[in-house]
Coordinates of C-alpha atoms in Angstrom, one line a residue:
M1 CA -34.2 15.6 4.3
E2 CA -31.0 17.6 4.8
N3 CA -27.8 15.8 5.8
L4 CA -25.7 17.1 8.7
P5 CA -23.0 19.7 8.0
G6 CA -19.7 18.1 7.1
T7 CA -21.2 14.7 5.9
D8 CA -21.6 13.4 2.4
S9 CA -25.0 12.7 0.9
F10 CA -25.9 9.7 -1.3
K11 CA -28.7 9.3 -3.8
V12 CA -30.2 5.8 -3.5
L13 CA -32.4 4.2 -6.2
L14 CA -34.6 1.4 -4.7
I15 CA -36.1 -0.9 -7.4
E16 CA -38.7 -3.0 -5.6
D17 CA -42.3 -3.8 -6.2
N18 CA -43.2 -5.1 -2.7
P19 CA -44.7 -2.1 -0.7
I20 CA -43.8 -3.8 2.6
D21 CA -40.1 -4.1 1.7
R22 CA -40.0 -0.6 0.3
K23 CA -41.5 0.8 3.5
L24 CA -38.9 -1.0 5.6
I25 CA -36.0 0.4 3.7
Q26 CA -37.6 3.8 3.8
E27 CA -37.7 3.7 7.6
F28 CA -34.1 2.3 7.8
L29 CA -32.6 5.1 5.7
K30 CA -34.8 7.8 7.2
T31 CA -33.5 7.0 10.7
D32 CA -29.8 7.4 9.7
V33 CA -28.3 9.7 12.3
L34 CA -26.2 11.6 9.8
K35 CA -29.1 11.8 7.3
R36 CA -26.9 11.0 4.4
F37 CA -29.4 9.2 2.1
H38 CA -31.9 10.5 -0.4
L39 CA -34.2 7.8 -1.6
T40 CA -35.9 7.5 -5.0
E41 CA -38.2 4.5 -5.7
A42 CA -39.3 2.5 -8.8
N43 CA -41.5 -0.6 -8.8
K44 CA -40.5 -1.7 -12.4
L45 CA -37.4 -2.1 -14.4
E46 CA -38.8 0.2 -17.2
S47 CA -39.4 3.1 -14.8
A48 CA -36.0 2.5 -13.1
L49 CA -34.2 2.8 -16.5
Q50 CA -36.1 6.0 -17.2
L51 CA -34.9 7.4 -13.9
L52 CA -31.3 6.4 -14.6
S53 CA -31.4 8.2 -17.9
K54 CA -32.4 11.5 -16.2
E55 CA -30.6 11.4 -12.8
N56 CA -27.3 10.3 -11.3
F57 CA -27.4 7.8 -8.4
D58 CA -24.7 6.7 -6.0
I59 CA -26.1 3.2 -5.3
I60 CA -28.9 0.9 -6.5
L61 CA -30.9 -1.5 -4.3
L62 CA -32.4 -4.1 -6.7
D63 CA -35.0 -6.8 -6.2
L64 CA -34.4 -9.6 -8.8
Y65 CA -38.2 -10.4 -9.2
L66 CA -40.0 -7.5 -10.8
P67 CA -43.2 -7.4 -12.8
D68 CA -41.2 -6.8 -16.1
A69 CA -37.9 -8.7 -15.3
K70 CA -37.1 -12.0 -13.6
N71 CA -33.9 -13.5 -12.2
L72 CA -30.8 -11.7 -13.6
E73 CA -32.5 -9.9 -16.5
A74 CA -32.8 -6.6 -14.6
L75 CA -29.2 -6.8 -13.4
D76 CA -27.9 -7.4 -16.9
K77 CA -29.8 -4.5 -18.4
I78 CA -28.7 -2.1 -15.7
L79 CA -25.1 -3.1 -15.9
S80 CA -25.2 -2.7 -19.7
Y81 CA -26.6 0.8 -19.2
K82 CA -24.9 2.1 -16.1
D83 CA -22.1 -0.2 -15.0
E84 CA -20.3 2.5 -12.9
I85 CA -23.1 2.5 -10.2
P86 CA -22.7 -0.1 -7.4
I87 CA -25.7 -2.5 -7.1
I88 CA -26.9 -4.4 -4.0
I89 CA -29.2 -7.3 -4.6
L90 CA -32.3 -7.7 -2.3
T91 CA -33.2 -11.4 -2.2
G92 CA -35.2 -14.0 -0.3
L93 CA -33.6 -16.8 1.6
S94 CA -34.4 -19.4 -1.1
D95 CA -32.7 -17.2 -3.8
E96 CA -29.3 -16.9 -2.2
D97 CA -27.6 -19.0 -4.9
L98 CA -29.0 -16.6 -7.5
S99 CA -27.7 -13.6 -5.6
V100 CA -24.2 -15.1 -5.5
S101 CA -24.4 -15.4 -9.3
A102 CA -25.4 -11.8 -9.4
V103 CA -22.3 -10.8 -7.4
R104 CA -20.2 -12.8 -9.8
K105 CA -21.7 -10.8 -12.7
G106 CA -21.0 -7.4 -11.3
A107 CA -23.2 -6.7 -8.3
Q108 CA -21.3 -5.5 -5.2
D109 CA -23.2 -7.4 -2.5
Y110 CA -26.6 -8.9 -1.6
L111 CA -28.9 -8.7 1.4
I112 CA -31.5 -11.4 2.4
K113 CA -34.9 -9.8 3.1
G114 CA -36.0 -10.0 6.6
D115 CA -32.4 -10.9 7.7
F116 CA -30.8 -7.4 7.9
N117 CA -31.2 -4.4 10.2
R118 CA -30.6 -0.7 9.7
L119 CA -26.9 -0.8 10.6
L120 CA -26.2 -3.7 8.3
L121 CA -28.1 -2.0 5.4
I122 CA -26.2 1.3 5.9
R123 CA -22.8 -0.5 6.3
T124 CA -23.4 -2.6 3.2
I125 CA -24.3 0.6 1.2
M126 CA -21.2 2.5 2.3
Y127 CA -18.9 -0.5 1.7
S128 CA -20.4 -1.1 -1.7
I129 CA -19.8 2.5 -2.7
E130 CA -16.2 2.4 -1.5
R131 CA -15.5 -0.9 -3.3
K132 CA -16.9 0.4 -6.5
E133 CA -14.9 3.6 -6.3
A134 CA -11.8 1.5 -5.7
E135 CA -12.6 -0.7 -8.7
I136 CA -13.0 2.4 -11.0
A137 CA -9.8 3.9 -9.6
L138 CA -8.0 0.7 -10.3
K139 CA -9.3 0.5 -13.9
E140 CA -8.3 4.1 -14.5
S141 CA -4.9 3.3 -13.0
E142 CA -4.4 0.3 -15.3
D143 CA -5.4 2.5 -18.3
R144 CA -2.9 5.1 -17.3
F145 CA -0.3 2.4 -16.8
R146 CA -1.0 1.1 -20.4
R147 CA -0.6 4.6 -21.9
L148 CA 2.6 5.4 -19.9
S149 CA 4.1 2.0 -20.6
E150 CA 3.8 2.6 -24.3
V151 CA 6.0 5.7 -24.1
S152 CA 8.5 4.1 -21.8
F153 CA 12.1 3.4 -22.9
E154 CA 11.9 0.1 -21.0
G155 CA 10.4 -3.1 -22.1
I156 CA 7.4 -3.8 -19.9
V157 CA 5.7 -7.2 -19.8
I158 CA 2.8 -8.5 -17.6
H159 CA 2.7 -12.2 -16.9
D160 CA 1.0 -14.8 -14.9
K161 CA 3.6 -17.3 -13.6
G162 CA 5.5 -16.8 -16.8
M163 CA 2.6 -16.8 -19.2
I164 CA 2.7 -13.4 -21.1
I165 CA -0.6 -11.5 -20.7
D166 CA 0.5 -8.1 -22.2
A167 CA 3.6 -6.3 -23.4
N168 CA 4.5 -2.8 -24.6
Q169 CA 6.0 -1.9 -28.0
T170 CA 9.5 -1.4 -26.5
F171 CA 9.5 -5.1 -25.3
L172 CA 8.1 -6.4 -28.7
K173 CA 10.8 -4.4 -30.6
M174 CA 13.5 -5.6 -28.2
F175 CA 12.7 -9.3 -28.9
G176 CA 11.5 -9.0 -32.5
Y177 CA 7.9 -10.3 -32.0
S178 CA 4.5 -8.9 -32.9
Y179 CA 1.9 -8.6 -30.2
S180 CA -0.1 -11.6 -31.5
E181 CA 3.0 -13.8 -31.5
I182 CA 4.1 -12.9 -28.0
R183 CA 0.7 -13.0 -26.2
E184 CA 0.1 -16.2 -24.1
Q185 CA 3.7 -17.4 -24.9
D186 CA 5.7 -18.8 -22.0
G187 CA 8.1 -15.9 -21.2
I188 CA 10.7 -18.4 -19.9
N189 CA 11.3 -19.4 -23.6
L190 CA 12.7 -15.9 -24.1
I191 CA 15.6 -16.7 -21.8
Q192 CA 18.8 -18.5 -23.0
P193 CA 18.5 -22.2 -21.8
P194 CA 21.4 -22.2 -19.2
A195 CA 19.6 -19.4 -17.3
K196 CA 16.0 -20.7 -17.6
E197 CA 15.9 -22.6 -14.3
K198 CA 17.3 -19.6 -12.3
V199 CA 14.7 -17.2 -13.9
E200 CA 11.9 -19.7 -13.4
N201 CA 12.8 -19.9 -9.7
Y202 CA 12.7 -16.1 -9.5
V203 CA 9.2 -16.0 -11.2
Y204 CA 7.7 -18.6 -8.8
S205 CA 9.3 -17.3 -5.6
G206 CA 8.1 -13.7 -6.3
Y207 CA 11.7 -12.3 -6.3
E208 CA 11.7 -8.5 -6.6
G209 CA 15.4 -7.8 -6.9
V210 CA 17.3 -6.8 -10.0
Y211 CA 19.1 -9.5 -12.0
D212 CA 20.9 -9.8 -15.3
T213 CA 20.4 -12.7 -17.7
L214 CA 20.5 -13.4 -21.5
G215 CA 17.5 -12.9 -23.6
V216 CA 16.7 -14.7 -26.9
K217 CA 15.3 -12.8 -29.8
K218 CA 12.9 -14.3 -32.4
N219 CA 15.8 -14.7 -34.8
G220 CA 17.7 -16.8 -32.2
T221 CA 20.4 -14.2 -31.3
T222 CA 21.1 -13.6 -27.6
F223 CA 21.6 -10.3 -25.8
P224 CA 22.1 -9.3 -22.2
I225 CA 19.1 -7.9 -20.3
E226 CA 18.4 -6.6 -16.8
V227 CA 15.1 -7.6 -15.3
Q228 CA 13.1 -6.5 -12.3
A229 CA 9.6 -7.7 -11.5
K230 CA 7.0 -6.7 -8.9
S231 CA 3.5 -8.0 -8.0
M232 CA 0.5 -5.9 -9.0
I233 CA -3.3 -6.2 -9.4
Y234 CA -4.1 -6.2 -13.1
N235 CA -7.6 -6.9 -14.4
H236 CA -8.6 -7.9 -10.8
R237 CA -5.9 -10.6 -10.6
K238 CA -2.6 -10.6 -8.9
M239 CA 0.1 -10.7 -11.6
R240 CA 3.7 -9.8 -12.1
V241 CA 4.9 -6.8 -14.1
A242 CA 8.5 -6.9 -15.2
S243 CA 10.7 -4.1 -16.6
V244 CA 13.3 -5.4 -19.1
R245 CA 16.2 -3.3 -20.2
D246 CA 18.6 -4.2 -23.0
I247 CA 21.9 -3.7 -21.2
T248 CA 24.1 -4.5 -24.2
E249 CA 25.7 -1.1 -23.9
R250 CA 26.2 -1.4 -20.2
K251 CA 27.8 -4.8 -20.5
K252 CA 30.1 -3.5 -23.2
A253 CA 31.0 -0.6 -20.8
E254 CA 31.9 -3.1 -18.1
M255 CA 34.1 -5.1 -20.5
V256 CA 35.9 -1.9 -21.5
L257 CA 36.4 -0.9 -17.9
K258 CA 38.1 -4.2 -17.2
R259 CA 40.4 -4.1 -20.3
S260 CA 41.7 -0.6 -20.2
E261 CA 41.8 2.6 -18.1
E262 CA 42.5 4.4 -21.3
R263 CA 39.3 3.4 -22.9
F264 CA 37.3 3.9 -19.7
K265 CA 37.1 7.6 -20.4
K266 CA 35.3 7.1 -23.7
V267 CA 32.8 4.7 -22.3
F268 CA 32.4 6.9 -19.2
E269 CA 31.3 9.9 -21.3
G270 CA 29.4 8.0 -24.0
A271 CA 27.2 5.8 -21.7
P272 CA 23.5 6.4 -21.9
I273 CA 23.2 6.3 -18.0
G274 CA 24.6 8.7 -15.4
I275 CA 28.1 7.6 -14.1
A276 CA 30.2 9.2 -11.3
L277 CA 33.4 8.4 -9.6
V278 CA 33.2 9.1 -5.8
D279 CA 36.3 8.9 -3.6
L280 CA 36.3 7.0 -0.3
N281 CA 35.5 10.2 1.6
Y282 CA 32.3 10.5 -0.6
Q283 CA 33.6 13.5 -2.6
F284 CA 32.6 13.5 -6.3
D285 CA 35.7 13.2 -8.4
Q286 CA 34.4 12.8 -11.9
V287 CA 30.9 12.6 -13.5
N288 CA 29.8 12.1 -17.1
E289 CA 27.6 14.4 -19.1
V290 CA 24.5 12.4 -18.6
F291 CA 24.9 12.5 -14.8
R292 CA 25.4 16.3 -15.0
L293 CA 22.4 16.8 -17.2
M294 CA 20.2 14.7 -14.9
L295 CA 21.0 16.8 -11.9
G296 CA 21.5 20.2 -13.7
Y297 CA 25.0 21.0 -12.4
S298 CA 28.2 22.0 -14.2
E299 CA 31.2 19.8 -13.8
E300 CA 32.9 22.3 -11.6
E301 CA 29.8 22.6 -9.3
I302 CA 29.3 18.9 -8.9
T303 CA 32.9 18.0 -8.2
N304 CA 32.8 20.5 -5.3
K305 CA 30.0 18.5 -3.7
T306 CA 29.9 15.3 -1.7
F307 CA 27.5 12.3 -1.8
Y308 CA 25.8 13.9 1.3
D309 CA 25.0 17.1 -0.7
L310 CA 23.2 15.3 -3.6
I311 CA 21.4 12.4 -1.9
H312 CA 18.0 13.1 -0.3
P313 CA 18.5 13.5 3.5
D314 CA 16.1 10.5 4.0
H315 CA 18.6 8.2 2.3
V316 CA 22.0 9.5 3.3
N317 CA 22.6 7.4 6.5
R318 CA 21.2 4.3 4.8
D319 CA 23.3 4.6 1.7
I320 CA 26.5 5.4 3.6
A321 CA 26.0 2.4 5.8
H322 CA 25.8 0.2 2.7
L323 CA 28.8 1.8 1.1
E324 CA 30.9 1.1 4.2
K325 CA 29.9 -2.6 3.9
I326 CA 31.0 -2.6 0.3
K327 CA 34.3 -1.1 1.3
K328 CA 34.8 -3.8 4.0
G329 CA 34.1 -6.5 1.4
E330 CA 30.8 -7.7 3.0
Y331 CA 29.3 -7.6 -0.5
A332 CA 30.4 -6.5 -4.0
A333 CA 27.7 -4.1 -5.0
Y334 CA 24.7 -2.2 -3.7
K335 CA 21.6 -1.6 -5.8
T336 CA 18.7 0.5 -4.6
E337 CA 16.1 3.1 -5.5
N338 CA 16.6 6.5 -4.1
R339 CA 16.2 10.3 -4.6
Y340 CA 18.7 12.9 -5.7
L341 CA 18.4 16.6 -5.2
K342 CA 18.6 18.5 -8.5
R343 CA 20.1 22.0 -8.8
N344 CA 16.7 23.6 -9.3
G345 CA 15.4 21.9 -6.1
A346 CA 13.4 19.2 -7.9
I347 CA 13.7 15.5 -7.0
L348 CA 15.2 12.9 -9.3
Y349 CA 14.1 9.3 -8.6
S350 CA 16.8 6.9 -9.6
K351 CA 17.7 3.3 -9.8
T352 CA 21.2 3.3 -8.4
S353 CA 24.0 0.7 -8.6
I354 CA 27.3 1.2 -6.7
T355 CA 30.4 -0.8 -6.6
L356 CA 34.1 -0.3 -5.9
L357 CA 36.9 0.3 -8.4
S358 CA 40.3 -0.9 -7.2
Q359 CA 43.9 -0.1 -8.0
K360 CA 46.4 -2.6 -9.4
D361 CA 47.2 -3.7 -5.8
N362 CA 43.5 -4.4 -5.3
Q363 CA 43.2 -1.6 -2.9
P364 CA 39.8 0.3 -3.5
N365 CA 40.1 3.9 -4.5
Y366 CA 36.7 4.9 -5.9
Y367 CA 33.1 4.1 -5.7
L368 CA 31.6 3.7 -9.2
V369 CA 28.1 5.1 -9.1
M370 CA 25.6 4.5 -11.9
I371 CA 22.2 6.0 -11.9
E372 CA 19.1 5.7 -14.2
D373 CA 16.2 8.1 -14.1
I374 CA 13.0 6.4 -13.0
T375 CA 11.1 9.5 -12.1
V376 CA 8.2 8.7 -14.5
Q377 CA 7.9 5.2 -13.1
K378 CA 7.8 6.4 -9.5
K379 CA 5.1 9.0 -10.4
I380 CA 2.9 6.1 -11.7
E381 CA 3.5 4.1 -8.5
E382 CA 2.6 7.1 -6.4
E383 CA -0.5 7.8 -8.3
T384 CA -1.6 4.2 -7.8
R385 CA -0.7 4.5 -4.1
K386 CA -2.8 7.7 -3.6
K387 CA -5.8 6.0 -5.3
L388 CA -5.7 2.8 -3.4
M389 CA -4.1 3.6 0.0
R390 CA -6.3 5.1 2.7
Y391 CA -3.3 5.9 4.9
K392 CA 0.1 7.8 4.5
I393 CA 2.7 5.1 4.5
D394 CA 6.3 5.5 3.3
D395 CA 8.9 2.8 2.7
G396 CA 11.8 2.5 5.2
N397 CA 9.7 3.3 8.3
L398 CA 8.5 1.6 11.5
Y399 CA 4.8 2.4 12.4
L400 CA 3.1 2.0 15.8
I401 CA -0.7 1.5 16.1
T402 CA -2.2 1.5 19.5
E403 CA -5.6 -0.3 19.5
S404 CA -7.4 -2.9 21.6
V405 CA -8.2 -4.9 18.6
S406 CA -5.9 -5.1 15.5
N407 CA -8.3 -3.5 13.0
L408 CA -6.4 -0.5 11.7
S409 CA -3.0 -2.2 11.6
R410 CA -4.5 -5.2 9.7
Q411 CA -6.2 -2.8 7.2
V412 CA -3.0 -0.9 6.5
F413 CA -1.2 -4.2 6.0
I414 CA -3.9 -5.5 3.6
D415 CA -3.8 -2.2 1.6
L416 CA 0.0 -2.6 1.1
L417 CA -0.4 -6.2 0.0
E418 CA -2.9 -5.1 -2.6
L419 CA -0.3 -2.6 -3.9
G420 CA 2.0 -5.6 -4.6
Y421 CA 4.2 -5.7 -1.5
S422 CA 5.4 -9.0 -0.2
G423 CA 3.7 -9.5 3.2
Y424 CA 4.8 -11.2 6.4
V425 CA 2.8 -11.6 9.6
I426 CA 4.7 -12.3 12.8
S427 CA 2.1 -13.2 15.5
S428 CA 1.5 -15.4 18.5
Y429 CA -2.0 -16.1 17.3
P430 CA -2.7 -19.3 15.4
E431 CA -2.2 -19.2 11.6
A432 CA -5.8 -20.1 10.9
E433 CA -7.1 -17.2 12.9
I434 CA -4.7 -14.8 11.1
K435 CA -5.6 -16.1 7.6
N436 CA -9.3 -15.9 8.4
K437 CA -8.9 -12.1 8.9
I438 CA -6.3 -11.5 6.1
D439 CA -7.7 -13.1 2.9
I440 CA -4.8 -12.2 0.6
E441 CA -1.6 -14.1 0.1
C442 CA 1.1 -13.4 2.8
K443 CA 3.7 -15.4 4.8
Y444 CA 2.9 -16.4 8.4
I445 CA 5.5 -16.7 11.1
W446 CA 4.5 -18.1 14.4
L447 CA 6.0 -16.2 17.4
S448 CA 6.3 -18.8 20.1
E449 CA 8.7 -20.2 22.7
T450 CA 7.9 -23.6 21.2
R451 CA 11.0 -24.8 19.4
N452 CA 10.3 -26.1 15.9
R453 CA 11.1 -25.2 12.3
N454 CA 7.9 -23.3 11.8
S455 CA 8.2 -21.0 14.9
L456 CA 10.2 -17.9 15.8
S457 CA 11.5 -17.5 19.3
P458 CA 11.0 -14.0 21.0
E459 CA 14.8 -13.5 21.0
I460 CA 16.3 -10.4 19.3
E461 CA 18.8 -12.5 17.3
E462 CA 16.1 -14.8 15.9
I463 CA 13.8 -11.9 15.1
E464 CA 16.6 -10.1 13.4
S465 CA 17.6 -13.2 11.3
I466 CA 14.1 -13.6 9.9
F467 CA 14.3 -10.1 8.2
K468 CA 17.4 -11.3 6.2
T469 CA 15.2 -13.6 4.1
M470 CA 12.8 -10.9 3.0
T471 CA 12.8 -9.1 -0.4
S472 CA 13.3 -5.3 -0.7
K473 CA 9.6 -4.4 -1.2
S474 CA 8.2 -6.0 1.9
V475 CA 5.7 -5.1 4.6
V476 CA 5.9 -6.8 8.0
F477 CA 3.0 -6.9 10.5
I478 CA 4.0 -7.7 14.0
D479 CA 0.7 -8.7 15.8
R480 CA 1.0 -8.1 18.7
L481 CA 3.8 -6.4 20.6
D482 CA 2.0 -7.2 23.8
Y483 CA 3.2 -10.8 23.6
L484 CA 6.9 -9.8 23.3
I485 CA 6.4 -7.4 26.3
L486 CA 4.8 -10.2 28.3
K487 CA 7.7 -12.7 27.5
K488 CA 10.7 -10.3 27.5
G489 CA 9.7 -7.4 29.6
F490 CA 9.3 -3.8 28.4
N491 CA 13.0 -2.8 28.4
E492 CA 14.1 -5.8 26.4
T493 CA 11.2 -5.4 24.0
L494 CA 12.2 -1.7 23.5
K495 CA 15.7 -2.9 22.4
I496 CA 14.0 -5.1 19.8
V497 CA 12.0 -2.1 18.6
F498 CA 15.3 -0.1 18.2
K499 CA 16.7 -2.9 16.1
I500 CA 13.5 -3.3 14.0
R501 CA 13.5 0.4 13.3
E502 CA 17.1 0.2 12.0
I503 CA 16.2 -2.8 9.8
A504 CA 13.2 -1.0 8.3
Y505 CA 15.4 2.0 7.4
L506 CA 18.3 0.1 6.0
N507 CA 16.2 -2.3 3.9
N508 CA 13.4 0.0 2.9
F509 CA 10.8 -2.2 4.6
V510 CA 7.5 -1.1 6.0
I511 CA 7.1 -2.6 9.5
I512 CA 3.8 -2.2 11.5
L513 CA 3.6 -2.8 15.2
S514 CA 0.2 -3.3 16.9
V515 CA -0.1 -3.0 20.6
D516 CA -3.0 -2.8 23.1
P517 CA -2.6 0.5 25.0
S518 CA -4.4 -0.9 28.1
T519 CA -1.5 -3.2 28.7
L520 CA 1.1 -0.4 28.9
S521 CA 1.7 2.7 31.1
K522 CA 1.6 6.2 29.5
Y523 CA 5.4 6.4 29.9
Q524 CA 5.9 3.1 28.0
I525 CA 3.6 4.2 25.2
R526 CA 5.5 7.5 24.9
M527 CA 8.8 5.6 24.7
L528 CA 7.5 3.4 21.9
E529 CA 6.1 6.5 20.1
K530 CA 9.5 8.2 20.1
E531 CA 11.0 5.3 18.1
T532 CA 8.1 4.9 15.6
K533 CA 5.8 6.8 13.3
V534 CA 2.1 7.4 13.5
V535 CA -0.2 6.1 10.7
E536 CA -2.2 9.0 9.3
P537 CA -5.2 8.9 7.0
R538 CA -4.7 10.5 3.6
I539 CA -8.0 12.3 4.1
I540 CA -9.1 13.5 7.5
A541 CA -12.9 13.2 7.9
R542 CA -14.9 16.3 8.8
I543 CA -17.5 16.1 11.6
P544 CA -20.0 18.7 13.0
E545 CA -18.5 21.4 15.2
E546 CA -20.5 20.3 18.3
M547 CA -19.2 16.7 17.9
L548 CA -15.6 18.0 17.6
N549 CA -16.1 20.1 20.7
I550 CA -17.0 16.9 22.7
L551 CA -13.9 15.2 21.4
K552 CA -11.7 18.2 22.4
F553 CA -13.2 18.1 25.9
V554 CA -12.5 14.3 26.2
Y555 CA -9.0 15.0 24.9
Q556 CA -8.3 17.6 27.6
Q557 CA -9.7 15.3 30.3
N558 CA -7.7 12.3 29.1
N559 CA -4.5 14.4 29.2
L560 CA -5.3 15.0 32.9
G561 CA -5.6 11.3 33.4
I562 CA -9.4 11.5 33.6
K563 CA -11.9 9.4 31.6
P564 CA -15.1 11.5 31.6
S565 CA -18.6 10.0 31.9
Y566 CA -21.7 10.7 29.8
T567 CA -23.0 12.8 32.7
E568 CA -19.8 15.0 32.9
I569 CA -20.1 15.6 29.1
G570 CA -23.8 16.6 29.5
D571 CA -22.9 19.0 32.3
E572 CA -20.0 20.5 30.4
F573 CA -22.1 21.4 27.4
E574 CA -25.5 21.9 29.2
I575 CA -27.4 19.3 27.1
S576 CA -30.0 16.8 28.1
K577 CA -29.2 13.1 28.9
P578 CA -30.9 11.8 25.7
T579 CA -29.0 14.3 23.5
T580 CA -25.8 13.5 25.3
R581 CA -26.3 9.8 24.9
K582 CA -27.2 10.1 21.2
K583 CA -24.1 12.3 20.4
V584 CA -21.7 10.1 22.3
K585 CA -23.1 6.8 21.0
N586 CA -22.6 8.3 17.4
L587 CA -18.9 9.1 18.2
V588 CA -18.4 5.6 19.6
S589 CA -20.0 3.8 16.6
T590 CA -17.9 5.9 14.2
G591 CA -14.7 5.0 15.9
Y592 CA -13.9 8.3 17.6
L593 CA -14.4 7.2 21.2
N594 CA -13.8 4.1 23.2
E595 CA -16.3 3.2 25.9
H596 CA -15.1 1.5 29.2
R597 CA -17.4 0.3 31.9
I598 CA -16.0 1.1 35.3
G599 CA -18.4 -0.2 38.0
T600 CA -21.9 1.0 37.1
R601 CA -20.6 4.0 35.0
K602 CA -19.3 4.2 31.4
K603 CA -16.1 6.1 30.9
L604 CA -14.8 7.6 27.6
E605 CA -11.4 7.7 26.0
L606 CA -10.2 9.0 22.6
T607 CA -9.1 6.7 19.9
E608 CA -6.1 7.2 17.7
K609 CA -8.4 8.3 14.9
S610 CA -9.9 11.2 16.9
I611 CA -6.5 12.3 18.2
L612 CA -5.3 12.7 14.6
L613 CA -8.5 14.7 13.8
I614 CA -8.0 17.0 16.8
K615 CA -4.4 17.6 15.9
K616 CA -5.4 18.5 12.3
N617 CA -8.0 21.0 13.7

């Protein structure tokens, strides 16, 4: 059985001694439209293990009651031999508790015999393969994280609500402990007592900003440290990973800057981080050697450049807006992560801190810019993102997803939560309904005209105020925009979208808007699309040429304001009604077409998924 061009094929090992159950699964997989599955059968555990020693399989369907293995015995043996292959348990209705135990031990899912059809079987197989691949990718990512953390110049510690789970050698050396001494110790005890309460609040609130405090070494001495923590999935649990820097030298530098302009020069050149003085017109006046080496410029070259020349274009407007606020005294310092353009064209990822230096009359005359190279750290983050994210999403952007049901927008939101983002859902739907569909921790904000402390009014000032409480690494899912349009009208809602886009950019948030396209005109959708970005999959699926041609025909008709029928597609390609129906139903079931009943006829419209596919082809 050959699979269709452009589709993946999967080798399935069925371990089942009941001929009736085997025959049913044979028929289900045989009738797969895309012909993706190649079935191999075994009626005993012994023969299955022999097959596993000779061949590679993508998925295993396992009956728990075999002639030579009962209960979980077969599962245990297969997992000990080939734990990288996803396993689906086939069980009777009376054995459901045993199947749940099997899932806890490592099986991906279970199906109750006689209670599943072809579509459920195929969907369970595909989801199990995807989940297993994600688990393997996550484990590989954690292994890479461990190796890279050991060569990092930062102290890195992983903790669960303060309880230390793991730490790298830099961290151990910094505090003077061995690994066995530090593991499972309460990390709050490594902080000087006056600051313990503040740090404990940061830990439990999930704060992701940078803060300074005093650490306590094993010998009792204290030293200044800088801490920044983020959430991550580690060993299948949501934990916090914190980077800890010994900033003794930086604190000494700050003391020297306060005491004497004369001594400033020595610290400026001797500091282990890049330091620059930038005048109020954003011209570089002076930079230290570390700054020059980081970016690859000579002193003469760099002092002929402005802040605009060296900051990545994506960050210029955002950073300048914050510098203007510092100059106006709205806040004392600005800390961010951004990108610099090196002389050789490469990108330097940096952790940047900017404040003002003032003259004796307290009039500001320079921005003091300090940068630390975090390129390696960002590459680790990007690797993890590529492995776990199915869609291209960048911080600092507003995304619009047009869909009748919030499936894609919700999936993108969940993917970002699993990467460690702080999540916020703003919705007019009840909290229970949202939490039922999003089973990972996030904050819910009820969008309603009802006035109480748990609701948010659909007013631009109130919506803007809620973003001020969010941390820097946040994703906000506004579900749905239809409600705002209904309550405020399209023009007022568009003003809110303008403001939200600015908030996303200035604060490096990811904001996702979901809207039902059937509630808007084409002009209104175009206006929203001008202010937002489109969510694109990282990998564009390939489909057979004849299916792609059908999508292109529907695309042309939709652009003319026409939703073609099954008959019109059959006439266009000169194919029979049964063949037309089979091909179109396949495109509907795989999410490439939406079907609308108008009177007695069914009309067809492209989905966002198929529009992206056509644009890529």
